[in-house]
Coordinates of C-alpha atoms in Angstrom, one line a residue:
X1 CA 133.5 61.9 75.6
X2 CA 131.2 63.5 78.5
X3 CA 128.4 65.4 78.4
X4 CA 130.3 68.4 79.5
X5 CA 133.1 67.6 76.7
X6 CA 130.4 67.2 74.0
X7 CA 128.7 70.4 75.0
X8 CA 131.7 72.4 75.1
X9 CA 132.7 71.4 71.7
X10 CA 129.4 71.8 70.2
X11 CA 129.5 75.1 71.7
X12 CA 132.7 76.0 69.7
X13 CA 131.1 74.8 66.6
X14 CA 127.9 76.7 67.2
X15 CA 129.8 80.3 68.0
X16 CA 131.7 79.6 64.9
X17 CA 128.7 78.9 62.7
X18 CA 127.0 82.2 64.4
X19 CA 129.7 84.3 63.6
X20 CA 129.8 82.9 59.9
X21 CA 125.9 83.5 59.6
X22 CA 126.5 87.1 61.3
X23 CA 129.2 88.1 58.7
X24 CA 127.1 86.8 55.9
X25 CA 123.8 88.8 57.2
X26 CA 125.6 92.0 57.4
X27 CA 127.0 91.6 53.8
X28 CA 123.5 90.9 52.7
X29 CA 122.4 94.0 54.5
X30 CA 125.1 96.1 53.3
X31 CA 124.2 94.7 49.5
X32 CA 120.7 95.8 50.5
X33 CA 121.5 99.2 51.3
X34 CA 123.5 99.8 48.3
X35 CA 120.5 98.5 45.8
X36 CA 118.1 101.0 47.4
X37 CA 121.1 103.6 47.0
X38 CA 121.2 102.6 43.1
X39 CA 117.2 103.0 43.3
X40 CA 117.4 106.3 44.7
X41 CA 120.0 107.4 42.4
X42 CA 117.9 106.4 39.2
X43 CA 115.1 108.7 40.5
X44 CA 117.4 111.4 39.5
X45 CA 116.9 112.4 36.0
X46 CA 119.1 113.3 33.1
X47 CA 122.8 113.6 32.3
X48 CA 125.2 113.7 34.8
X49 CA 126.1 117.3 34.1
X50 CA 122.9 118.4 34.2
X51 CA 121.9 120.5 37.5
X52 CA 119.1 119.7 39.5
X53 CA 116.7 122.5 39.9
X54 CA 114.7 123.6 43.3
X55 CA 111.7 122.5 41.3
X56 CA 112.7 118.8 41.0
X57 CA 113.3 118.6 44.7
X58 CA 109.7 118.0 45.9
X59 CA 109.1 115.1 43.5
X60 CA 113.0 113.6 44.0
X61 CA 112.3 113.8 48.0
X62 CA 109.0 112.1 47.9
X63 CA 110.6 109.1 45.4
X64 CA 113.6 108.7 47.7
X65 CA 111.4 108.5 50.6
X66 CA 109.5 105.4 48.9
X67 CA 112.7 103.6 48.4
X68 CA 113.7 104.1 52.1
X69 CA 110.4 102.6 53.3
X70 CA 110.6 99.3 50.9
X71 CA 114.0 99.3 52.5
X72 CA 112.9 99.5 55.6
X73 CA 110.1 96.6 55.4
X74 CA 112.8 94.6 53.8
X75 CA 115.4 94.9 56.5
X76 CA 112.9 94.4 59.4
X77 CA 111.6 91.2 57.7
X78 CA 115.3 90.2 57.7
X79 CA 116.2 91.2 61.2
X80 CA 112.6 88.8 62.3
X81 CA 114.0 85.9 60.5
X82 CA 117.7 85.8 61.7
X83 CA 116.9 86.4 65.2
X84 CA 114.7 83.3 65.3
X85 CA 117.6 81.2 63.2
X86 CA 120.3 82.4 65.5
X87 CA 118.3 81.4 68.6
X88 CA 117.8 77.9 67.2
X89 CA 121.4 77.8 66.1
X90 CA 122.2 78.2 70.0
X91 CA 120.4 74.8 70.8
X92 CA 122.9 72.8 68.8
X93 CA 124.9 71.9 71.8
X94 CA 121.8 70.6 73.8
X95 CA 120.4 68.5 71.2
X96 CA 120.8 65.3 73.1
X97 CA 120.0 66.9 76.7
X98 CA 116.9 68.9 76.2
X99 CA 113.8 67.8 74.5
X100 CA 112.9 69.7 71.4
X101 CA 109.9 71.5 72.9
X102 CA 112.4 72.8 75.6
X103 CA 114.7 74.0 73.5
X104 CA 111.8 75.7 71.4
X105 CA 110.8 77.6 74.3
X106 CA 113.8 78.8 75.4
X107 CA 114.3 80.0 71.7
X108 CA 111.0 81.9 71.9
X109 CA 111.8 83.3 75.3
X110 CA 115.4 84.7 74.1
X111 CA 113.7 86.2 71.0
X112 CA 111.0 87.8 73.0
X113 CA 113.7 88.9 75.4
X114 CA 116.0 90.8 72.6
X115 CA 112.5 92.3 71.1
X116 CA 111.3 93.7 74.4
X117 CA 114.7 94.6 76.1
X118 CA 115.1 97.9 77.5
X119 CA 118.4 99.4 76.7
X120 CA 120.1 102.1 79.5
X121 CA 119.2 104.7 77.3
X122 CA 115.0 103.6 77.5
X123 CA 114.8 102.1 73.8
X124 CA 113.6 98.8 73.0
X125 CA 114.3 97.2 69.6
X126 CA 111.4 98.5 67.8
X127 CA 112.5 102.3 69.0
X128 CA 116.1 101.5 67.5
X129 CA 114.6 100.2 64.3
X130 CA 112.3 103.4 63.9
X131 CA 115.5 105.6 64.7
X132 CA 117.5 103.5 62.2
X133 CA 114.9 104.4 59.8
X134 CA 114.4 108.3 60.8
X135 CA 118.2 108.8 60.5
X136 CA 118.3 107.4 57.3
X137 CA 115.4 109.6 55.9
X138 CA 116.7 112.7 57.6
X139 CA 120.0 112.3 56.5
X140 CA 119.0 111.8 52.7
X141 CA 116.5 114.6 52.8
X142 CA 119.0 117.0 54.3
X143 CA 121.5 116.2 52.1
X144 CA 119.6 116.3 49.0
X145 CA 117.9 120.1 50.4
X146 CA 121.5 121.1 50.7
X147 CA 122.8 120.2 47.7
X148 CA 120.1 121.3 45.6
X149 CA 119.3 124.4 47.5
X150 CA 123.1 125.3 47.8
X151 CA 123.8 124.5 43.8
X152 CA 120.8 127.1 42.9
X153 CA 122.6 129.7 45.0
X154 CA 125.7 128.8 43.4
X155 CA 124.1 129.0 39.8
X156 CA 122.9 132.4 40.3
X157 CA 126.4 133.6 42.0
X158 CA 128.1 132.2 38.8
X159 CA 125.7 134.1 36.7
X160 CA 126.4 137.4 38.6
X161 CA 130.6 136.6 38.1
X162 CA 129.9 136.0 34.4
X163 CA 128.2 139.0 34.1
X164 CA 131.0 141.4 35.9
X165 CA 133.9 139.4 34.6
X166 CA 135.0 138.2 38.1
X167 CA 136.4 134.7 38.7
X168 CA 134.0 132.4 40.2
X169 CA 135.4 131.4 43.9
X170 CA 136.2 127.9 44.5
X171 CA 133.6 127.3 46.7
X172 CA 131.2 128.4 44.8
X173 CA 132.3 126.3 41.7
X174 CA 132.2 123.5 44.2
X175 CA 128.3 124.0 45.3
X176 CA 127.6 124.4 41.7
X177 CA 129.0 121.1 40.8
X178 CA 127.6 119.0 43.6
X179 CA 124.0 119.9 42.4
X180 CA 124.8 118.1 39.3
X181 CA 122.7 114.9 38.5
X182 CA 126.0 112.6 38.3
X183 CA 127.3 114.2 41.7
X184 CA 124.1 113.7 43.4
X185 CA 123.9 110.2 42.4
X186 CA 127.1 109.4 43.7
X187 CA 126.7 111.3 46.9
X188 CA 123.7 109.6 47.8
X189 CA 125.2 106.3 47.2
X190 CA 128.2 107.6 49.3
X191 CA 125.7 108.7 52.2
X192 CA 123.9 104.9 52.1
X193 CA 126.8 102.7 51.5
X194 CA 129.8 103.7 54.1
X195 CA 131.3 107.2 53.1
X196 CA 132.5 108.2 56.4
X197 CA 130.7 111.2 58.2
X198 CA 131.8 113.4 61.2
X199 CA 129.4 111.7 63.5
X200 CA 129.8 108.0 63.0
X201 CA 132.6 107.3 60.9
X202 CA 130.5 105.2 58.7
X203 CA 127.4 105.7 56.6
X204 CA 124.0 105.1 57.1
X205 CA 124.7 101.2 56.4
X206 CA 127.2 101.3 59.3
X207 CA 124.1 102.0 61.8
X208 CA 122.2 99.1 60.4
X209 CA 124.9 96.5 60.3
X210 CA 125.9 97.6 64.1
X211 CA 122.2 97.0 65.0
X212 CA 122.0 93.3 63.4
X213 CA 125.4 92.3 64.8
X214 CA 124.5 93.4 68.3
X215 CA 121.0 92.0 68.5
X216 CA 121.4 88.6 66.7
X217 CA 124.5 88.0 68.8
X218 CA 122.4 88.7 71.7
X219 CA 119.5 86.3 70.7
X220 CA 121.8 83.4 70.1
X221 CA 123.3 84.1 73.6
X222 CA 120.3 84.6 75.5
X223 CA 119.1 81.4 73.8
X224 CA 122.0 79.6 74.5
X225 CA 121.9 80.4 78.3
X226 CA 118.5 79.9 79.1
X227 CA 118.9 76.1 77.8
X228 CA 122.3 75.7 79.5
X229 CA 120.8 76.6 83.1
X230 CA 118.1 74.1 82.2
X231 CA 120.8 71.5 81.7
X232 CA 121.5 69.0 84.5
X233 CA 124.6 69.5 86.3
X234 CA 125.1 72.9 84.9
X235 CA 126.8 75.1 87.5
X236 CA 127.1 78.2 85.6
X237 CA 128.6 80.1 82.3
X238 CA 132.0 81.0 81.6
X239 CA 132.5 84.6 79.8
X240 CA 134.7 84.1 76.9
X241 CA 136.7 86.3 74.6
X242 CA 136.4 85.9 71.0
X243 CA 139.7 85.2 69.1
X244 CA 138.6 88.5 67.2
X245 CA 138.9 90.2 70.2
X246 CA 141.0 93.4 69.0
X247 CA 142.1 95.0 72.2
X248 CA 141.7 95.0 76.4
X249 CA 138.5 96.5 77.5
X250 CA 135.3 95.6 80.2
X251 CA 135.2 91.9 78.5
X252 CA 138.6 91.2 79.9
X253 CA 137.7 91.8 83.3
X254 CA 134.5 89.8 83.0
X255 CA 136.2 87.0 81.6
X256 CA 139.2 86.8 84.2
X257 CA 137.2 87.8 87.6
X258 CA 136.5 85.2 89.7
X259 CA 133.4 86.8 91.9
X260 CA 131.4 83.6 93.0
X261 CA 134.6 80.9 93.9
X262 CA 133.7 79.2 90.7
X263 CA 136.5 80.1 88.6
X264 CA 137.8 82.9 86.4
X265 CA 134.8 84.0 84.4
X266 CA 132.2 81.8 85.8
X267 CA 128.4 83.1 86.5
X268 CA 126.2 81.0 88.5
X269 CA 123.1 82.1 86.7
X270 CA 121.8 84.7 84.2
X271 CA 121.0 87.6 86.5
X272 CA 124.7 87.6 87.4
X273 CA 126.2 87.3 84.0
X274 CA 127.4 90.5 82.6
X275 CA 127.5 88.9 78.6
X276 CA 127.2 91.1 76.4
X277 CA 129.5 93.5 77.9
X278 CA 128.8 96.1 75.1
X279 CA 127.4 96.5 71.7
X280 CA 129.3 95.1 68.4
X281 CA 130.8 92.0 70.7
X282 CA 132.1 88.8 69.2
X283 CA 132.5 87.4 72.9
X284 CA 130.1 84.4 73.7
X285 CA 129.7 82.0 76.7
X286 CA 130.1 78.5 77.6
X287 CA 128.2 76.0 80.1
X288 CA 130.3 75.0 83.0
X289 CA 129.7 71.8 85.0
X290 CA 129.7 70.8 88.6
X291 CA 132.6 69.1 88.3
X292 CA 134.3 71.8 86.3
X293 CA 133.6 74.7 88.5
X294 CA 136.3 75.8 91.2
X295 CA 134.9 76.5 94.8
X296 CA 131.7 75.3 96.7
X297 CA 129.6 77.6 95.0
X298 CA 125.8 78.1 96.4
X299 CA 122.4 76.4 95.9
X300 CA 121.0 77.9 92.7
X301 CA 117.8 77.8 94.1
X302 CA 118.5 80.3 96.9
X303 CA 117.1 83.6 96.2
X304 CA 117.9 86.3 98.9
X305 CA 120.3 88.7 97.7
X306 CA 122.8 87.7 100.3
X307 CA 123.1 84.5 98.4
X308 CA 122.9 85.8 95.2
X309 CA 125.7 88.3 95.6
X310 CA 127.8 86.5 98.3
X311 CA 131.2 88.1 97.4
X312 CA 129.8 91.6 97.9
X313 CA 129.5 90.6 101.5
X314 CA 131.5 88.0 102.5
X315 CA 135.1 89.2 101.7
X316 CA 137.7 92.0 101.8
X317 CA 136.8 95.7 100.9
X318 CA 138.7 95.3 97.8
X319 CA 136.9 92.3 96.6
X320 CA 133.5 93.5 97.7
X321 CA 134.2 96.9 95.7
X322 CA 134.9 95.0 92.4
X323 CA 132.2 92.6 93.0
X324 CA 129.4 95.2 94.2
X325 CA 130.4 97.5 90.9
X326 CA 130.1 94.4 88.7
X327 CA 126.4 93.6 89.9
X328 CA 125.3 97.4 89.5
X329 CA 126.8 97.6 86.0
X330 CA 124.9 94.3 85.3
X331 CA 121.5 95.4 86.7
X332 CA 121.9 98.9 85.4
X333 CA 122.5 97.6 81.8
X334 CA 118.9 95.7 82.4
X335 CA 117.2 99.2 83.3
X336 CA 117.4 99.0 87.3
X337 CA 117.2 102.2 89.1
X338 CA 118.8 103.2 92.1
X339 CA 116.1 102.0 94.5
X340 CA 116.1 98.7 92.8
X341 CA 119.6 98.5 92.9
X342 CA 119.8 99.5 96.7
X343 CA 116.8 96.9 97.2
X344 CA 118.5 93.7 95.9
X345 CA 122.2 94.6 96.6
X346 CA 122.2 96.8 99.7
X347 CA 122.5 94.6 103.0
X348 CA 123.7 97.5 105.5
X349 CA 127.3 96.6 105.1
X350 CA 129.8 99.1 106.2
X351 CA 133.5 99.3 106.2
X352 CA 136.1 101.5 108.1
X353 CA 137.3 104.1 105.5
X354 CA 139.5 106.5 107.7
X355 CA 140.1 107.5 111.2
X356 CA 139.3 111.0 112.5
X357 CA 142.0 113.3 114.5
X358 CA 140.3 115.4 117.4
X359 CA 140.2 118.7 115.4
X360 CA 138.2 117.0 112.8
X361 CA 135.9 115.6 115.5
X362 CA 135.4 118.9 116.5
X363 CA 134.4 119.7 112.8
X364 CA 131.8 117.2 112.6
X365 CA 130.4 117.4 116.1
X366 CA 131.1 113.7 116.9
X367 CA 132.9 111.8 119.3
X368 CA 133.5 109.0 116.8
X369 CA 136.8 107.6 116.0
X370 CA 136.5 106.6 112.4
X371 CA 134.7 107.0 109.1
X372 CA 132.4 104.4 107.7
X373 CA 131.6 103.8 104.1
X374 CA 128.4 101.9 103.7
X375 CA 127.5 99.5 101.0
X376 CA 124.2 101.8 100.2
X377 CA 126.8 104.8 99.3
X378 CA 128.8 102.8 96.8
X379 CA 125.9 101.8 95.5
X380 CA 124.7 105.5 94.9
X381 CA 128.4 106.2 93.7
X382 CA 128.3 103.4 91.1
X383 CA 124.8 104.5 90.1
X384 CA 125.2 108.1 89.7
X385 CA 129.1 108.8 89.1
X386 CA 129.4 106.2 86.2
X387 CA 132.2 107.6 83.8
X388 CA 133.9 109.7 86.8
X389 CA 137.5 108.7 87.3
X390 CA 137.1 107.6 90.7
X391 CA 138.5 104.2 91.6
X392 CA 139.1 101.9 94.6
X393 CA 142.2 103.8 95.4
X394 CA 140.4 106.9 95.9
X395 CA 138.2 105.4 98.5
X396 CA 141.6 103.5 99.9
X397 CA 143.3 107.0 100.2
X398 CA 140.3 108.9 102.1
X399 CA 142.4 109.6 104.8
X400 CA 145.1 111.2 102.8
X401 CA 142.4 113.2 101.3
X402 CA 140.4 114.5 104.5
X403 CA 144.0 114.9 106.6
X404 CA 145.2 117.0 103.7
X405 CA 142.4 118.6 102.5
X406 CA 143.0 122.3 101.7
X407 CA 139.7 123.5 102.3
X408 CA 136.9 122.4 104.4
X409 CA 133.7 123.8 105.2
X410 CA 130.3 123.1 106.5
X411 CA 128.0 121.8 103.5
X412 CA 124.7 121.6 106.0
X413 CA 124.0 121.1 109.8
X414 CA 125.3 117.6 109.7
X415 CA 127.6 117.6 106.5
X416 CA 131.3 118.7 106.2
X417 CA 132.9 118.9 102.6
X418 CA 136.9 118.3 102.4
X419 CA 138.7 119.7 99.2
X420 CA 142.2 118.1 98.3
X421 CA 144.0 119.3 95.4
X422 CA 146.7 117.2 93.7
X423 CA 146.5 116.0 90.2
X424 CA 142.8 117.0 90.5
X425 CA 140.4 118.3 92.9
X426 CA 139.0 115.6 94.9
X427 CA 135.7 116.1 96.9
X428 CA 134.5 114.0 99.9
X429 CA 131.5 114.7 101.9
X430 CA 131.0 113.3 105.7
X431 CA 128.0 113.2 107.7
X432 CA 127.6 112.6 111.5
X433 CA 124.3 110.8 112.3
X434 CA 121.8 112.6 114.4
X435 CA 123.0 111.1 117.7
X436 CA 126.5 112.3 116.7
X437 CA 127.8 108.7 117.2
X438 CA 128.9 107.7 113.8
X439 CA 130.4 109.7 110.8
X440 CA 129.8 108.2 107.0
X441 CA 131.3 109.2 103.4
X442 CA 128.2 110.2 101.6
X443 CA 129.9 111.4 98.5
X444 CA 133.3 111.0 96.8
X445 CA 134.0 112.6 93.7
X446 CA 136.1 114.6 91.3
X447 CA 135.6 118.3 91.6
X448 CA 136.9 121.6 90.6
X449 CA 138.0 125.1 91.5
X450 CA 134.5 126.6 91.0
X451 CA 133.3 124.4 93.7
X452 CA 135.9 125.1 95.9
X453 CA 135.3 128.6 95.6
X454 CA 131.6 128.1 96.3
X455 CA 132.4 126.4 99.4
X456 CA 134.7 129.2 100.5
X457 CA 131.5 131.3 100.5
X458 CA 129.6 129.1 103.1
X459 CA 129.2 130.5 106.5
X460 CA 131.4 128.2 108.0
X461 CA 134.8 127.6 106.7
X462 CA 137.2 125.1 109.1
X463 CA 140.0 125.4 106.9
X464 CA 141.4 127.6 103.7
X465 CA 144.7 127.2 102.6
X466 CA 143.9 129.2 99.5
X467 CA 143.5 132.3 100.9
X468 CA 141.4 134.7 98.9
X469 CA 140.4 133.2 95.3

């Protein structure tokens, strides 16, 4: 059996062990939260039918907060231990190829990366743990305050109803019952252990399980890649879907794309690999050796942007578009801002996006015959318009948009806005260079009729098929 075959077989075993360990850990976390819920319920004294009065609330809040602090300490210690355990597990496939000290360095680097990684929302792991603790504390405290307060109001309403002989409204009776000791104990257990809530679809424990699952798998994958790229003969890593992959998503795209000529889903270095594509994933990566990779590839030691991202600059627009979008998504997930994206990915590449008629040239004050789309504009679009339903087909359809625009108006001295309504209103902005020799697409996005109305108020309107709006 070759070295590559041994590592591939050992990787599958390590991933199976990873999944089993993560599932066992999340079960333990659920049990930890159940125990905390029982401890909080035990702070509520008296028989099930006894109403908890407002005078008891302060002491009850202090007691439940103490339980949560103990839970947080146990939870965080468990996470610290499990991050290291998963990173060690990731080294199993490389036991015969890397020394213990090199595997230890990769393990430590992976754990450090997980702890210090800044997500797209600006939060590190410690911030997420704090937010997890804060969410649990706020949820429990707000529930107790509402249940006891509403129960007290309901009690006085019931007393008033009894005095007048009127029936007690159902919602008053429900609020009164919710403040009884037995009901309050059960509702605390529900909140802590998974009763659905409107925001998350899960209880407080769901948030903890999700964090553990995401970060433990991240530690395993980071350690694996760190060791894989230190192994002689490794050309890249292949993005693999888990057998548990429920339905097609972005993972399928990453696993099937051949952006580097190395084969479907193969990425030449850590920087280019988009794993993990999202939280809560069970996807993984496997080392790919020189004789397994398709195409000629590039020397891993070269570091220029054009070498690191070859398919952005050497292929047709459709493939360049897909590759550039992929790299923007990967770098954004690692906290890159627009300036960094432009520095690392921008190479002054441009494509012809549309032709210009004589009338359109007059609007734009140019003799240029074409509209160019630059890689800098694409980078900006991907960075700032993420989530908008604008795809490659819309860029390829720019000619149709500007030729069939219902409204064309001057945006500023050098730019002209084109609005075209089909299934939705699309807006394209074309800009003429200072010397008038070239025209570039600077923005393409979904718009609305409010923007059209604002455009019609501009001083210079070249075309208006709507009339008065």
